[in-house]
Tab-separated table of C-alpha atoms in Angstrom:
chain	number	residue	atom	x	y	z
A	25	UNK	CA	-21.769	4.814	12.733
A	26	UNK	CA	-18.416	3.278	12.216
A	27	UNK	CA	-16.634	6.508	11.465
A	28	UNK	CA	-17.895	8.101	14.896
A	29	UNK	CA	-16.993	4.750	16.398
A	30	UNK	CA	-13.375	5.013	15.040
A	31	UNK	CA	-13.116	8.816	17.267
A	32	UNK	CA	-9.836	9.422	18.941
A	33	UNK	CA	-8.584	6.266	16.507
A	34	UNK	CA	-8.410	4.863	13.433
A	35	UNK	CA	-10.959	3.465	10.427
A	36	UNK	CA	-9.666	0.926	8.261
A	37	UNK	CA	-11.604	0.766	4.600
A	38	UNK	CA	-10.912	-2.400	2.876
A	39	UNK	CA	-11.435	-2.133	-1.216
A	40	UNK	CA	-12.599	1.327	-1.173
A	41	UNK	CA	-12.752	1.174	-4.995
A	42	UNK	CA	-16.453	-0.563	-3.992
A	43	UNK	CA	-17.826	2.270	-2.639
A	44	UNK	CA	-19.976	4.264	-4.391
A	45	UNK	CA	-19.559	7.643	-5.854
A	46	UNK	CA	-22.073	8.903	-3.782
A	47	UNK	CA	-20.428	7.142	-0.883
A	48	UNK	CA	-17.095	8.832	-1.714
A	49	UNK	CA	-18.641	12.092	-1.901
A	50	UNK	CA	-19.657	11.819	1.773
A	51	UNK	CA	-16.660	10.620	2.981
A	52	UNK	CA	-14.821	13.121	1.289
A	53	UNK	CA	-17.286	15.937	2.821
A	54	UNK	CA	-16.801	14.206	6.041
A	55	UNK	CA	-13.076	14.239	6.000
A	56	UNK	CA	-12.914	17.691	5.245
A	57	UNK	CA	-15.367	19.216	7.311
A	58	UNK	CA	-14.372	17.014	10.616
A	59	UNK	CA	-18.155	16.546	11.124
A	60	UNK	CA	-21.048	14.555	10.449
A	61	UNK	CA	-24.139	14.046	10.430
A	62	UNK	CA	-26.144	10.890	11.933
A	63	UNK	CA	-28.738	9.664	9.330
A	64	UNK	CA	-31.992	10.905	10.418
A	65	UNK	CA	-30.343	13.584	12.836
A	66	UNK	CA	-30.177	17.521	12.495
A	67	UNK	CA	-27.382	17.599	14.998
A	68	UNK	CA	-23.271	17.909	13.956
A	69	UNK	CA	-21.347	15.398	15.212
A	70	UNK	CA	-17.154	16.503	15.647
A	71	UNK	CA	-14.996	14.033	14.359
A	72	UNK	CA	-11.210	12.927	14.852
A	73	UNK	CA	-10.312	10.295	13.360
A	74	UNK	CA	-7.381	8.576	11.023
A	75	UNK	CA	-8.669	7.197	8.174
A	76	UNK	CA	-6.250	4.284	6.530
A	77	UNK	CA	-8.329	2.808	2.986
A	78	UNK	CA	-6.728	-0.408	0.979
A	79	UNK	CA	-7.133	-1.716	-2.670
A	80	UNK	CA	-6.264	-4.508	-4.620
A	81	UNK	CA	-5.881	-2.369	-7.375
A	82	UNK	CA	-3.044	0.320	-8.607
A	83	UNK	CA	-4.833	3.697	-7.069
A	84	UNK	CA	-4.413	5.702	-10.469
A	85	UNK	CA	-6.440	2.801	-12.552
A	86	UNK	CA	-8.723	3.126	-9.987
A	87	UNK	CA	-8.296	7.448	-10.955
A	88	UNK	CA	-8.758	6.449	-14.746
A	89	UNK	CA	-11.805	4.104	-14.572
A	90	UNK	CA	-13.284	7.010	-12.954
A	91	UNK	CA	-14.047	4.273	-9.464
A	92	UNK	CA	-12.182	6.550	-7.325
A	93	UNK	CA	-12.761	10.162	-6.993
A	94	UNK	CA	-9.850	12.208	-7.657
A	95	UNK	CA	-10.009	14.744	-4.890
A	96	UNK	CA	-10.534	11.848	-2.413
A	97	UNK	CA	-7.448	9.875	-3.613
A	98	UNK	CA	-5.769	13.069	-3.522
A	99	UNK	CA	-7.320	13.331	-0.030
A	100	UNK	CA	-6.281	9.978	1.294
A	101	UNK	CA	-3.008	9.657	-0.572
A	102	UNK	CA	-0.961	11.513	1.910
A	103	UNK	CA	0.910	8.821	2.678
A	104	UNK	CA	1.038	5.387	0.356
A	105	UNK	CA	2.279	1.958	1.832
A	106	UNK	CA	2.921	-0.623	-1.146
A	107	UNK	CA	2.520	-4.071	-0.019
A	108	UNK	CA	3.868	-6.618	-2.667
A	109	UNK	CA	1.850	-9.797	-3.608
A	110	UNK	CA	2.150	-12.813	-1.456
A	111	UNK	CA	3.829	-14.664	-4.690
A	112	UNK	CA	6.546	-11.973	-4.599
A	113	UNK	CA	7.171	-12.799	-0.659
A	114	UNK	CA	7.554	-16.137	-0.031
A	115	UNK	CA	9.757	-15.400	3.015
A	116	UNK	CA	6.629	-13.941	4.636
A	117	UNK	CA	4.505	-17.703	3.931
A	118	UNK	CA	5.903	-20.067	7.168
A	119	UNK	CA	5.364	-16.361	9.469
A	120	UNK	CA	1.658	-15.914	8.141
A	121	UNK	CA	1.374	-19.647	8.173
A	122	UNK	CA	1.826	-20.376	12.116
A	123	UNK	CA	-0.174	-17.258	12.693
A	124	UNK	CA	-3.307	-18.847	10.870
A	125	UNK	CA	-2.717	-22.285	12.565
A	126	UNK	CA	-2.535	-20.456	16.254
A	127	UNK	CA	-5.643	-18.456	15.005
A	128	UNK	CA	-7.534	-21.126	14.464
A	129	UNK	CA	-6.019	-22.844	17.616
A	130	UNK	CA	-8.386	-20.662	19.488
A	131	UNK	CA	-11.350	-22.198	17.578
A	132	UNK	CA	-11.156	-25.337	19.390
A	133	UNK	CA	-8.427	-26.913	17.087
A	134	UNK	CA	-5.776	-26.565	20.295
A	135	UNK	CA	-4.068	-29.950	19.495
A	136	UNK	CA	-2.641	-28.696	15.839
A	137	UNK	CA	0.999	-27.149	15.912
A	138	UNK	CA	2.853	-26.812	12.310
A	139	UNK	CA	2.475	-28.383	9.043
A	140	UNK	CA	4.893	-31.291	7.800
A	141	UNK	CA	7.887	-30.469	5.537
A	142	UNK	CA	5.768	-31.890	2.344
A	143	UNK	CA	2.909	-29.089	3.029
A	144	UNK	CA	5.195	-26.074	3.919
A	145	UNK	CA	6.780	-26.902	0.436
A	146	UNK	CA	3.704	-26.893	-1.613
A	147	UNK	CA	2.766	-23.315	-0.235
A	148	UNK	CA	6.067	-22.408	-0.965
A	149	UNK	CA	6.218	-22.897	-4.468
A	150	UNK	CA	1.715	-21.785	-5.007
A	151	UNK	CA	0.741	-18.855	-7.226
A	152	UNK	CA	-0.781	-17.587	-4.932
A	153	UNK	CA	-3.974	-15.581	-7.304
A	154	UNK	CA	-5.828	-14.928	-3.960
A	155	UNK	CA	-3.234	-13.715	-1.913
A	156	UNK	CA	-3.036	-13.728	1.943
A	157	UNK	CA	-6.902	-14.571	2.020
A	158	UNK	CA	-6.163	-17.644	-0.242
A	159	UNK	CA	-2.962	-18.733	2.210
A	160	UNK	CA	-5.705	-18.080	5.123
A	161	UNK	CA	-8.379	-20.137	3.841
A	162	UNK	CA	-6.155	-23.106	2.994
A	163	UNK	CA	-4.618	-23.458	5.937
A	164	UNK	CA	-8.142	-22.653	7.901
A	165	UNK	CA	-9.067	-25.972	5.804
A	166	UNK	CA	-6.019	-28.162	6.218
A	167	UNK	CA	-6.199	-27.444	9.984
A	168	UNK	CA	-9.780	-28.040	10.404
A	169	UNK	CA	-9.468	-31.705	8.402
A	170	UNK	CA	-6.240	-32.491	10.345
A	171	UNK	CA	-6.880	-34.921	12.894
A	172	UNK	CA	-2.934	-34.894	14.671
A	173	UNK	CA	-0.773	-32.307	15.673
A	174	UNK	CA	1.087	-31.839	12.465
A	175	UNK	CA	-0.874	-30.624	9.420
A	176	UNK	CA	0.379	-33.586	6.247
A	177	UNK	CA	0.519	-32.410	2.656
A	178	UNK	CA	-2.591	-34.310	1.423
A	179	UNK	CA	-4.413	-31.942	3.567
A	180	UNK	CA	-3.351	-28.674	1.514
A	181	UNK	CA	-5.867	-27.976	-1.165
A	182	UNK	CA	-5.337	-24.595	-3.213
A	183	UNK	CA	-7.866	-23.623	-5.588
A	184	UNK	CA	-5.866	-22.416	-8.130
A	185	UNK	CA	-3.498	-25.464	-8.975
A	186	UNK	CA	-4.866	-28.828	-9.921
A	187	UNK	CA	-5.096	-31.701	-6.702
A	188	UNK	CA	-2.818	-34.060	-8.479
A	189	UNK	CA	-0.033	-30.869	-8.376
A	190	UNK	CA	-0.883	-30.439	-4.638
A	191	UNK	CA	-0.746	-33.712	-3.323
């Protein structure tokens, strides 16, 4: 369904390493062959569609673990975008920081507008294990507890480093 949904556009596959060989297989057929088939349907379906997949992972360990088919990596590899970890962009943390705090301004949480100087410093200097997902779920949290329009430092919990290091 969501590949004749994406038609005329694009289909974004997050962590395509999780799909399954038979999965891949289809994909693969599906991608070559510009057509599918609905499940439970006889008829061919034409497809157009871009297809953009993401991993966490290096693409050729994926290739040597044997979780990614080689002729679909081959397939989708046509063009590779390497995105850096969070950790090794730190310049991209205040950006992706007001973005999550206007996100969530649409939840309700209107009154909220930046996070003190004590806060932006602590998610400056984080690891950072999780990534963007990690930045987005601490600041979902800080902004959610904050009860004025600046998010304070004691608000900022990240998983990975010890309270006492946070606050």
């Amino acid at each position: 369904g969501k590949i004749e949904h994406a038609g005329g556009g694009t289909l974004f596959l997050d962590e395509i390493e999780s799909m399954s060989p038979a999965m891949q297989v289809r994909l693969l057929r599906v991608l070559q062959e510009k057509n599918l088939q609905r499940l439970g349907g006889n008829e061919e379906i034409n497809t157009d569609f871009r297809l953009i997949g993401a991993t966490n992972t290096d693409p050729l360990e994926l290739l040597s673990s044997g979780c990614l088919r080689s002729d679909l990596y081959y397939r989708l590899s046509v063009f590779q975008i390497r995105i850096p970890s969070l950790r090794d962009r730190i310049e991209d943390i205040p950006l992706l920081t007001q973005h999550f705090i206007n996100k969530k301004k649409k939840d309700g949480r209107n009154y909220v507008r930046e996070l003190d100087r004590q806060a932006q410093k602590i998610l400056l200097s984080a690891p950072w294990l999780g990534n963007i997902r990690e930045l987005q779920n601490v600041i979902e949290r800080a902004v959610m507890l904050a009860d004025s329009d600046i998010v304070s430092a004691d608000l900022i919990h990240i998983p990975s480093i010890p309270t006492a290091v946070s606050s």
